[in-house]
């Protein structure tokens, strides 16, 4: 299985970038990680980078399994707690791990993972946020999360307490699939219809990402937080 990959991370209108992204390939495996740090004053930047590095290290040369991935996220959580030392730094994280014909998707927080197949959304991760709970309660629609007053209130993050629960999903990749990992600063300004439209006329991962970034930057109502994304096309 071959991958066409592109990624970026930008500061937006903020003073520093607390997002972190990485894509690493080793042997037949590929791991993509996107994290959005919380805490301000550079603390979020430390948290996100700590989480990304810990997860990459934990998965390297390991057989793909939910247990290994869960343990990697737990290790990252403890590392963020250790680095915090009384500060408020925390981070979200999303992970996609491929090895051969198998793949796993994991998320904590509201850094999303999308899987697109045949011009449709095959999978979309669930945000761990107060606004997502409002969706589940039938109080708002999923589309209304972007403008909801509680969209930034998270109920699950790394660095909050010693135990963390991640959502882990098995995924069977197929040639032609497209994946997007992105922080809330990205998806709040790029709606799903634009993701699909951009994908429909993009032959390369970098082209798809470029068009979505143009849509992000052109949003007249955008609040330009740090914004980061990873695009993967499976060949």
PDB file of N, CA and C in Angstrom, residues 61-96:
ATOM      1  N   UNK A  61       8.145   0.231  15.488  1.00  0.00           N
ATOM      2  CA  UNK A  61       8.553  -1.181  15.446  1.00  0.00           C
ATOM      3  C   UNK A  61       7.646  -2.088  16.288  1.00  0.00           C
ATOM      4  N   UNK A  62       6.455  -1.647  16.610  1.00  0.00           N
ATOM      5  CA  UNK A  62       5.508  -2.479  17.348  1.00  0.00           C
ATOM      6  C   UNK A  62       4.467  -3.067  16.390  1.00  0.00           C
ATOM      7  N   UNK A  63       3.963  -4.274  16.682  1.00  0.00           N
ATOM      8  CA  UNK A  63       2.883  -4.827  15.858  1.00  0.00           C
ATOM      9  C   UNK A  63       1.616  -4.013  16.062  1.00  0.00           C
ATOM     10  N   UNK A  64       0.888  -3.773  14.996  1.00  0.00           N
ATOM     11  CA  UNK A  64      -0.297  -2.944  15.105  1.00  0.00           C
ATOM     12  C   UNK A  64      -1.365  -3.639  15.956  1.00  0.00           C
ATOM     13  N   UNK A  65      -1.842  -2.956  16.972  1.00  0.00           N
ATOM     14  CA  UNK A  65      -2.895  -3.500  17.839  1.00  0.00           C
ATOM     15  C   UNK A  65      -3.506  -2.373  18.647  1.00  0.00           C
ATOM     16  N   UNK A  66      -4.761  -2.563  19.039  1.00  0.00           N
ATOM     17  CA  UNK A  66      -5.442  -1.579  19.877  1.00  0.00           C
ATOM     18  C   UNK A  66      -4.719  -1.425  21.211  1.00  0.00           C
ATOM     19  N   UNK A  67      -4.226  -2.523  21.744  1.00  0.00           N
ATOM     20  CA  UNK A  67      -3.556  -2.483  23.046  1.00  0.00           C
ATOM     21  C   UNK A  67      -2.319  -1.603  23.003  1.00  0.00           C
ATOM     22  N   UNK A  68      -1.507  -1.768  21.946  1.00  0.00           N
ATOM     23  CA  UNK A  68      -0.285  -0.973  21.813  1.00  0.00           C
ATOM     24  C   UNK A  68      -0.632   0.506  21.639  1.00  0.00           C
ATOM     25  N   UNK A  69      -1.635   0.788  20.810  1.00  0.00           N
ATOM     26  CA  UNK A  69      -2.022   2.179  20.579  1.00  0.00           C
ATOM     27  C   UNK A  69      -2.589   2.811  21.846  1.00  0.00           C
ATOM     28  N   UNK A  70      -3.423   2.095  22.531  1.00  0.00           N
ATOM     29  CA  UNK A  70      -3.988   2.599  23.787  1.00  0.00           C
ATOM     30  C   UNK A  70      -2.887   2.885  24.796  1.00  0.00           C
ATOM     31  N   UNK A  71      -1.926   1.970  24.890  1.00  0.00           N
ATOM     32  CA  UNK A  71      -0.812   2.162  25.820  1.00  0.00           C
ATOM     33  C   UNK A  71       0.036   3.377  25.413  1.00  0.00           C
ATOM     34  N   UNK A  72       0.233   3.567  24.095  1.00  0.00           N
ATOM     35  CA  UNK A  72       0.994   4.710  23.628  1.00  0.00           C
ATOM     36  C   UNK A  72       0.345   6.030  24.015  1.00  0.00           C
ATOM     37  N   UNK A  73      -0.966   6.096  23.917  1.00  0.00           N
ATOM     38  CA  UNK A  73      -1.682   7.315  24.298  1.00  0.00           C
ATOM     39  C   UNK A  73      -1.639   7.510  25.812  1.00  0.00           C
ATOM     40  N   UNK A  74      -1.755   6.436  26.567  1.00  0.00           N
ATOM     41  CA  UNK A  74      -1.658   6.527  28.026  1.00  0.00           C
ATOM     42  C   UNK A  74      -0.267   7.015  28.444  1.00  0.00           C
ATOM     43  N   UNK A  75       0.769   6.519  27.755  1.00  0.00           N
ATOM     44  CA  UNK A  75       2.137   6.959  28.045  1.00  0.00           C
ATOM     45  C   UNK A  75       2.303   8.441  27.749  1.00  0.00           C
ATOM     46  N   UNK A  76       1.715   8.894  26.639  1.00  0.00           N
ATOM     47  CA  UNK A  76       1.776  10.306  26.292  1.00  0.00           C
ATOM     48  C   UNK A  76       1.053  11.154  27.331  1.00  0.00           C
ATOM     49  N   UNK A  77      -0.068  10.671  27.811  1.00  0.00           N
ATOM     50  CA  UNK A  77      -0.817  11.391  28.839  1.00  0.00           C
ATOM     51  C   UNK A  77       0.013  11.587  30.101  1.00  0.00           C
ATOM     52  N   UNK A  78       0.681  10.535  30.537  1.00  0.00           N
ATOM     53  CA  UNK A  78       1.520  10.631  31.745  1.00  0.00           C
ATOM     54  C   UNK A  78       2.713  11.554  31.512  1.00  0.00           C
ATOM     55  N   UNK A  79       3.250  11.534  30.291  1.00  0.00           N
ATOM     56  CA  UNK A  79       4.386  12.412  29.981  1.00  0.00           C
ATOM     57  C   UNK A  79       3.963  13.879  30.017  1.00  0.00           C
ATOM     58  N   UNK A  80       2.768  14.184  29.515  1.00  0.00           N
ATOM     59  CA  UNK A  80       2.265  15.558  29.562  1.00  0.00           C
ATOM     60  C   UNK A  80       2.036  15.985  31.007  1.00  0.00           C
ATOM     61  N   UNK A  81       1.472  15.099  31.811  1.00  0.00           N
ATOM     62  CA  UNK A  81       1.275  15.394  33.233  1.00  0.00           C
ATOM     63  C   UNK A  81       2.603  15.681  33.922  1.00  0.00           C
ATOM     64  N   UNK A  82       3.626  14.900  33.588  1.00  0.00           N
ATOM     65  CA  UNK A  82       4.939  15.081  34.197  1.00  0.00           C
ATOM     66  C   UNK A  82       5.546  16.415  33.788  1.00  0.00           C
ATOM     67  N   UNK A  83       5.404  16.778  32.519  1.00  0.00           N
ATOM     68  CA  UNK A  83       5.962  18.040  32.040  1.00  0.00           C
ATOM     69  C   UNK A  83       5.199  19.242  32.600  1.00  0.00           C
ATOM     70  N   UNK A  84       3.918  19.056  32.911  1.00  0.00           N
ATOM     71  CA  UNK A  84       3.085  20.174  33.358  1.00  0.00           C
ATOM     72  C   UNK A  84       3.580  20.771  34.666  1.00  0.00           C
ATOM     73  N   UNK A  85       3.878  19.911  35.655  1.00  0.00           N
ATOM     74  CA  UNK A  85       4.407  20.366  36.947  1.00  0.00           C
ATOM     75  C   UNK A  85       3.617  21.558  37.511  1.00  0.00           C
ATOM     76  N   UNK A  86       2.310  21.392  37.564  1.00  0.00           N
ATOM     77  CA  UNK A  86       1.463  22.420  38.168  1.00  0.00           C
ATOM     78  C   UNK A  86       0.896  23.434  37.206  1.00  0.00           C
ATOM     79  N   UNK A  87       1.362  23.431  35.945  1.00  0.00           N
ATOM     80  CA  UNK A  87       0.793  24.359  34.957  1.00  0.00           C
ATOM     81  C   UNK A  87      -0.513  23.773  34.425  1.00  0.00           C
ATOM     82  N   UNK A  88      -1.174  24.530  33.562  1.00  0.00           N
ATOM     83  CA  UNK A  88      -2.461  24.096  33.024  1.00  0.00           C
ATOM     84  C   UNK A  88      -2.342  23.449  31.653  1.00  0.00           C
ATOM     85  N   UNK A  89      -1.131  23.080  31.242  1.00  0.00           N
ATOM     86  CA  UNK A  89      -0.990  22.589  29.873  1.00  0.00           C
ATOM     87  C   UNK A  89      -1.614  21.206  29.684  1.00  0.00           C
ATOM     88  N   UNK A  90      -2.323  21.101  28.565  1.00  0.00           N
ATOM     89  CA  UNK A  90      -2.993  19.864  28.168  1.00  0.00           C
ATOM     90  C   UNK A  90      -2.960  19.809  26.647  1.00  0.00           C
ATOM     91  N   UNK A  91      -3.423  18.710  26.073  1.00  0.00           N
ATOM     92  CA  UNK A  91      -3.458  18.634  24.618  1.00  0.00           C
ATOM     93  C   UNK A  91      -4.490  17.622  24.147  1.00  0.00           C
ATOM     94  N   UNK A  92      -5.037  17.873  22.985  1.00  0.00           N
ATOM     95  CA  UNK A  92      -5.824  16.870  22.278  1.00  0.00           C
ATOM     96  C   UNK A  92      -4.857  16.048  21.432  1.00  0.00           C
ATOM     97  N   UNK A  93      -5.346  14.963  20.851  1.00  0.00           N
ATOM     98  CA  UNK A  93      -4.500  14.205  19.931  1.00  0.00           C
ATOM     99  C   UNK A  93      -5.373  13.337  19.026  1.00  0.00           C
ATOM    100  N   UNK A  94      -4.944  13.192  17.788  1.00  0.00           N
ATOM    101  CA  UNK A  94      -5.550  12.210  16.875  1.00  0.00           C
ATOM    102  C   UNK A  94      -4.421  11.432  16.214  1.00  0.00           C
ATOM    103  N   UNK A  95      -4.668  10.143  16.009  1.00  0.00           N
ATOM    104  CA  UNK A  95      -3.645   9.246  15.463  1.00  0.00           C
ATOM    105  C   UNK A  95      -4.272   8.347  14.401  1.00  0.00           C
ATOM    106  N   UNK A  96      -3.569   8.167  13.298  1.00  0.00           N
ATOM    107  CA  UNK A  96      -3.910   7.114  12.338  1.00  0.00           C
ATOM    108  C   UNK A  96      -2.664   6.262  12.152  1.00  0.00           C
TER     109      UNK A  96
END
